[in-house]
Amino acid sequence: MEKIKMQTPLVEMDGDEMTRILWAKIKEILILPYVDLKTEYYDLGLVNRDRTDDGVTVESALAAKKYGVAVKCATITPNVQRMSEYRLKQMWKSPNGTIRRILDGTVFRAPILCKGIRSYVPGWTKPIALARHAYGDVYSAVECLADKGEKVYLVTEKDGKEVSRTLVHDFKDGAGVVQGMHNLDDSIRSFAHSCFRYALDSRMPMMFATKDTISKVYDGRFKQIFAEVFAEYERAFDEKGIDYQYTLIDDAVARVMRSQGGMLWACKNYDGDVMSDMVATAYGSLGMMTSVLVSPDGKYEFEAAHGTVTRHYYKYLKGEETSTNSVATIFAWTGALKKRGELDGIAELVTFAERLEHAAIRTIEEGEMTGDLLSLFEREGVMPRKLNSEEFLRAIAKRL
Ligand code: NAP
Ligand code: MG
């Protein structure tokens, strides 16, 4: 076949360890034979981040801002142990954090479902996508102890003058604890825009929940801003036949449990922290969870939700066989190619990406999979078989 042509480059962010190995193999086996791939390449591997004083991370994020679509490989977030392993100049910050700050985006996670791999919640037959607001609340709160006899106030000031003073608590009967937290209208608004865009893109109904019956001002502000922003999207939602529902967080949990899935669940920071682990676990393997960062002005960065799979990489370095699941990384590529195709009006690119996704899913459904899925797989008439990392990619290529 003649290779599919691209117009605008994809921003390609390479990464670390086992996922870096898979990255090159995915391109070689599943993409380059069919697509005249145009990318602007940034090496976010830890060695190069250290060499460039992390400048490469910032440059790649600015490129994502410029071109609108990026695909990212998993990267190491340095800790003390990595400092000595890679002899780093500095404990560089998480690249994902840096990119998210520059794009001001929200991260959406969604599972990839296959026949034969059942959710721990049997009713969830469709994916639940989850968005977590990643700014403020308890994550940037200040706290203190209060002694018996102390009074604690919430005080606001402007130009050195006190504007308001609200008693938090009079600790006259005994000591206790206090916490002060905040959020920003702009951050909440950006979050709302990203969520409504994602719901439209993926044609999923959306739910957002807080506890505004108790927290009338704080959570009430979230509710109000979401309602204001939704007014801009209401028509588009109607046209796509999806709805947006605001509810209370406890009601949301009950609804999600009873549902078949097939929705976007937008969560405040803490709710998202807790619920994303629950939802991800319910759907099985980390190797089947995708992640996309969406900015409020419609820029996209696609990646797998898992890390660099270090344990498998050390096996690989020793020359041992690995069976690492590449599905989420493949879907990062297809997500990015599809988005690029949509934005540039290249239908063949969109179709190609969809076919690659189907081929990957069919491979598993027909019983050829990596080790992480083996014990989860149960399908009548299909005997599951464990393939190594490269065999799995070749099994997908055969179907593609
Ligand atoms: P991880 O790489 O996600 O791996 C944790 C374990 O989950 C693996 O050891 C493996 O279990 C299983 N697993 C994850 N992905 C898999 C896949 N594709 N196929 C098969 N099994 C898979 O998390 P981590 O070990 O905590 O972190 C490793 C490095 O990744 C760290 O340096 C961290 O900073 C980085 N990280 C990066 C990102 C990102 O860039 N978005 C996200 C998270 C972590 P078994 O060993 O039992 O097979
Ligand atoms: Mg968590």
Short mmCIF file of C-alpha atoms in Angstrom, two decimals, residues 199-379:
data_model
loop_
_atom_site.label_atom_id
_atom_site.label_comp_id
_atom_site.label_asym_id
_atom_site.label_seq_id
_atom_site.Cartn_x
_atom_site.Cartn_y
_atom_site.Cartn_z
CA ALA A 199 -17.26 14.46 26.84
CA LEU A 200 -18.04 15.87 23.39
CA ASP A 201 -14.96 14.27 21.79
CA SER A 202 -15.73 10.86 23.21
CA ARG A 203 -19.53 11.22 23.01
CA MET A 204 -19.98 10.31 26.63
CA PRO A 205 -22.57 11.70 29.02
CA MET A 206 -20.92 13.54 31.86
CA MET A 207 -21.43 13.73 35.59
CA PHE A 208 -19.93 16.16 38.05
CA ALA A 209 -20.44 16.01 41.78
CA THR A 210 -19.50 17.92 44.92
CA LYS A 211 -20.96 18.24 48.41
CA ASP A 212 -22.53 21.66 47.99
CA THR A 213 -25.34 20.93 50.45
CA ILE A 214 -22.72 20.98 53.22
CA SER A 215 -20.07 23.21 51.66
CA LYS A 216 -22.38 25.92 50.36
CA VAL A 217 -19.74 28.51 49.46
CA TYR A 218 -16.70 26.39 48.51
CA ASP A 219 -18.35 23.48 46.71
CA GLY A 220 -21.15 25.81 45.74
CA ARG A 221 -18.60 27.78 43.71
CA PHE A 222 -17.59 24.64 41.79
CA LYS A 223 -21.23 23.88 41.05
CA GLN A 224 -21.91 27.44 39.90
CA ILE A 225 -18.85 27.68 37.62
CA PHE A 226 -19.65 24.32 36.01
CA ALA A 227 -23.20 25.53 35.34
CA GLU A 228 -21.89 28.76 33.77
CA VAL A 229 -19.38 26.97 31.55
CA PHE A 230 -21.92 24.33 30.53
CA ALA A 231 -24.12 27.06 29.06
CA GLU A 232 -21.46 27.38 26.32
CA TYR A 233 -21.61 23.66 25.52
CA GLU A 234 -25.29 22.87 25.99
CA ARG A 235 -26.17 23.04 22.30
CA ALA A 236 -23.25 20.86 21.28
CA PHE A 237 -24.28 18.31 23.93
CA ASP A 238 -27.86 18.29 22.57
CA GLU A 239 -26.58 17.81 19.04
CA LYS A 240 -24.48 14.82 20.08
CA GLY A 241 -27.35 13.42 22.16
CA ILE A 242 -25.42 13.38 25.44
CA ASP A 243 -26.29 15.02 28.72
CA TYR A 244 -24.55 16.67 31.64
CA GLN A 245 -25.71 16.02 35.15
CA TYR A 246 -24.69 17.71 38.34
CA THR A 247 -25.31 15.73 41.51
CA LEU A 248 -24.05 15.20 45.05
CA ILE A 249 -20.90 13.11 45.45
CA ASP A 250 -22.59 10.34 47.46
CA ASP A 251 -25.39 10.12 44.92
CA ALA A 252 -22.76 10.03 42.14
CA VAL A 253 -21.02 7.04 43.74
CA ALA A 254 -24.32 5.17 44.00
CA ARG A 255 -25.20 5.95 40.39
CA VAL A 256 -21.81 4.88 39.07
CA MET A 257 -21.98 1.55 40.90
CA ARG A 258 -25.44 0.83 39.49
CA SER A 259 -24.52 1.93 35.95
CA GLN A 260 -23.18 -0.02 33.00
CA GLY A 261 -20.39 2.54 32.70
CA GLY A 262 -20.16 4.55 29.51
CA MET A 263 -19.75 7.98 31.10
CA LEU A 264 -17.30 10.67 32.03
CA TRP A 265 -17.06 11.23 35.74
CA ALA A 266 -15.54 14.61 36.61
CA CYS A 267 -14.18 14.72 40.14
CA LYS A 268 -12.79 17.29 42.51
CA ASN A 269 -9.15 16.73 43.40
CA TYR A 270 -9.58 14.42 46.40
CA ASP A 271 -12.55 12.52 44.99
CA GLY A 272 -10.56 11.94 41.80
CA ASP A 273 -7.53 10.70 43.73
CA VAL A 274 -9.62 8.09 45.53
CA MET A 275 -12.07 7.15 42.78
CA SER A 276 -9.49 6.84 40.00
CA ASP A 277 -7.77 4.03 41.93
CA MET A 278 -11.09 2.31 42.48
CA VAL A 279 -12.16 2.57 38.85
CA ALA A 280 -8.74 1.54 37.47
CA THR A 281 -8.58 -1.51 39.73
CA ALA A 282 -12.09 -2.59 38.81
CA TYR A 283 -11.17 -2.79 35.13
CA GLY A 284 -8.17 -5.05 35.65
CA SER A 285 -4.71 -4.37 34.27
CA LEU A 286 -2.78 -1.09 34.29
CA GLY A 287 -1.62 -2.09 30.83
CA MET A 288 -5.14 -1.44 29.56
CA MET A 289 -5.64 2.08 30.89
CA THR A 290 -5.19 5.12 28.67
CA SER A 291 -4.67 8.65 29.72
CA VAL A 292 -5.04 11.94 27.89
CA LEU A 293 -4.29 15.47 28.98
CA VAL A 294 -6.77 17.96 27.52
CA SER A 295 -6.20 21.69 27.83
CA PRO A 296 -9.11 24.13 28.10
CA ASP A 297 -8.23 25.52 24.65
CA GLY A 298 -8.27 22.08 23.05
CA LYS A 299 -4.66 20.79 23.00
CA TYR A 300 -4.15 17.06 23.55
CA GLU A 301 -1.37 14.91 24.97
CA PHE A 302 -1.96 11.15 24.81
CA GLU A 303 -0.18 8.53 26.91
CA ALA A 304 -0.54 5.25 28.79
CA ALA A 305 -1.63 5.54 32.42
CA HIS A 306 1.08 3.16 33.64
CA GLY A 307 4.74 3.90 34.33
CA THR A 308 7.93 2.69 32.72
CA VAL A 309 7.47 -0.92 34.01
CA THR A 310 10.91 -0.97 35.65
CA ARG A 311 10.82 -4.59 36.82
CA HIS A 312 10.35 -5.83 33.24
CA TYR A 313 13.10 -3.52 32.01
CA TYR A 314 15.67 -5.02 34.39
CA LYS A 315 14.71 -8.46 33.07
CA TYR A 316 15.10 -7.16 29.51
CA LEU A 317 18.57 -5.79 30.33
CA LYS A 318 19.61 -9.22 31.60
CA GLY A 319 18.55 -10.67 28.26
CA GLU A 320 15.52 -12.41 29.73
CA GLU A 321 12.19 -12.63 27.92
CA THR A 322 9.56 -10.02 28.82
CA SER A 323 5.83 -10.02 28.32
CA THR A 324 4.92 -6.37 28.73
CA ASN A 325 1.51 -5.13 27.68
CA SER A 326 1.83 -2.48 24.97
CA VAL A 327 -1.90 -1.85 24.46
CA ALA A 328 -2.14 1.40 26.42
CA THR A 329 0.92 2.78 24.61
CA ILE A 330 -0.51 1.70 21.24
CA PHE A 331 -3.74 3.49 22.15
CA ALA A 332 -1.75 6.61 23.02
CA TRP A 333 -0.45 6.53 19.44
CA THR A 334 -3.84 5.81 17.90
CA GLY A 335 -5.47 8.51 20.02
CA ALA A 336 -2.92 11.04 18.79
CA LEU A 337 -3.10 9.90 15.15
CA LYS A 338 -6.90 10.02 15.23
CA LYS A 339 -6.93 13.50 16.72
CA ARG A 340 -4.33 14.71 14.18
CA GLY A 341 -6.37 13.16 11.39
CA GLU A 342 -9.56 14.83 12.62
CA LEU A 343 -7.92 18.25 12.96
CA ASP A 344 -6.23 18.06 9.55
CA GLY A 345 -9.17 16.38 7.79
CA ILE A 346 -7.23 13.22 6.89
CA ALA A 347 -9.86 10.46 6.98
CA GLU A 348 -7.37 7.66 6.12
CA LEU A 349 -5.33 8.48 9.20
CA VAL A 350 -8.41 8.26 11.43
CA THR A 351 -9.45 4.96 9.82
CA PHE A 352 -5.95 3.54 10.15
CA ALA A 353 -5.86 4.39 13.87
CA GLU A 354 -9.26 2.76 14.41
CA ARG A 355 -8.16 -0.38 12.57
CA LEU A 356 -5.04 -0.61 14.69
CA GLU A 357 -7.17 -0.34 17.84
CA HIS A 358 -9.52 -3.08 16.59
CA ALA A 359 -6.57 -5.29 15.68
CA ALA A 360 -5.11 -4.92 19.19
CA ILE A 361 -8.44 -5.72 20.86
CA ARG A 362 -9.13 -8.68 18.54
CA THR A 363 -5.71 -10.13 19.25
CA ILE A 364 -6.56 -10.36 22.94
CA GLU A 365 -10.14 -11.47 22.34
CA GLU A 366 -8.82 -14.33 20.19
CA GLY A 367 -6.60 -15.45 23.06
CA GLU A 368 -3.18 -13.99 22.25
CA MET A 369 -2.04 -11.71 25.06
CA THR A 370 0.70 -10.59 27.43
CA GLY A 371 1.23 -12.15 30.85
CA ASP A 372 -0.60 -9.50 32.86
CA LEU A 373 -3.91 -10.41 31.19
CA LEU A 374 -3.59 -14.18 31.27
CA SER A 375 -5.16 -14.79 34.67
CA LEU A 376 -7.96 -12.28 34.00
CA PHE A 377 -9.03 -13.84 30.69
CA GLU A 378 -12.05 -16.09 30.48
CA ARG A 379 -13.86 -16.70 27.22
#
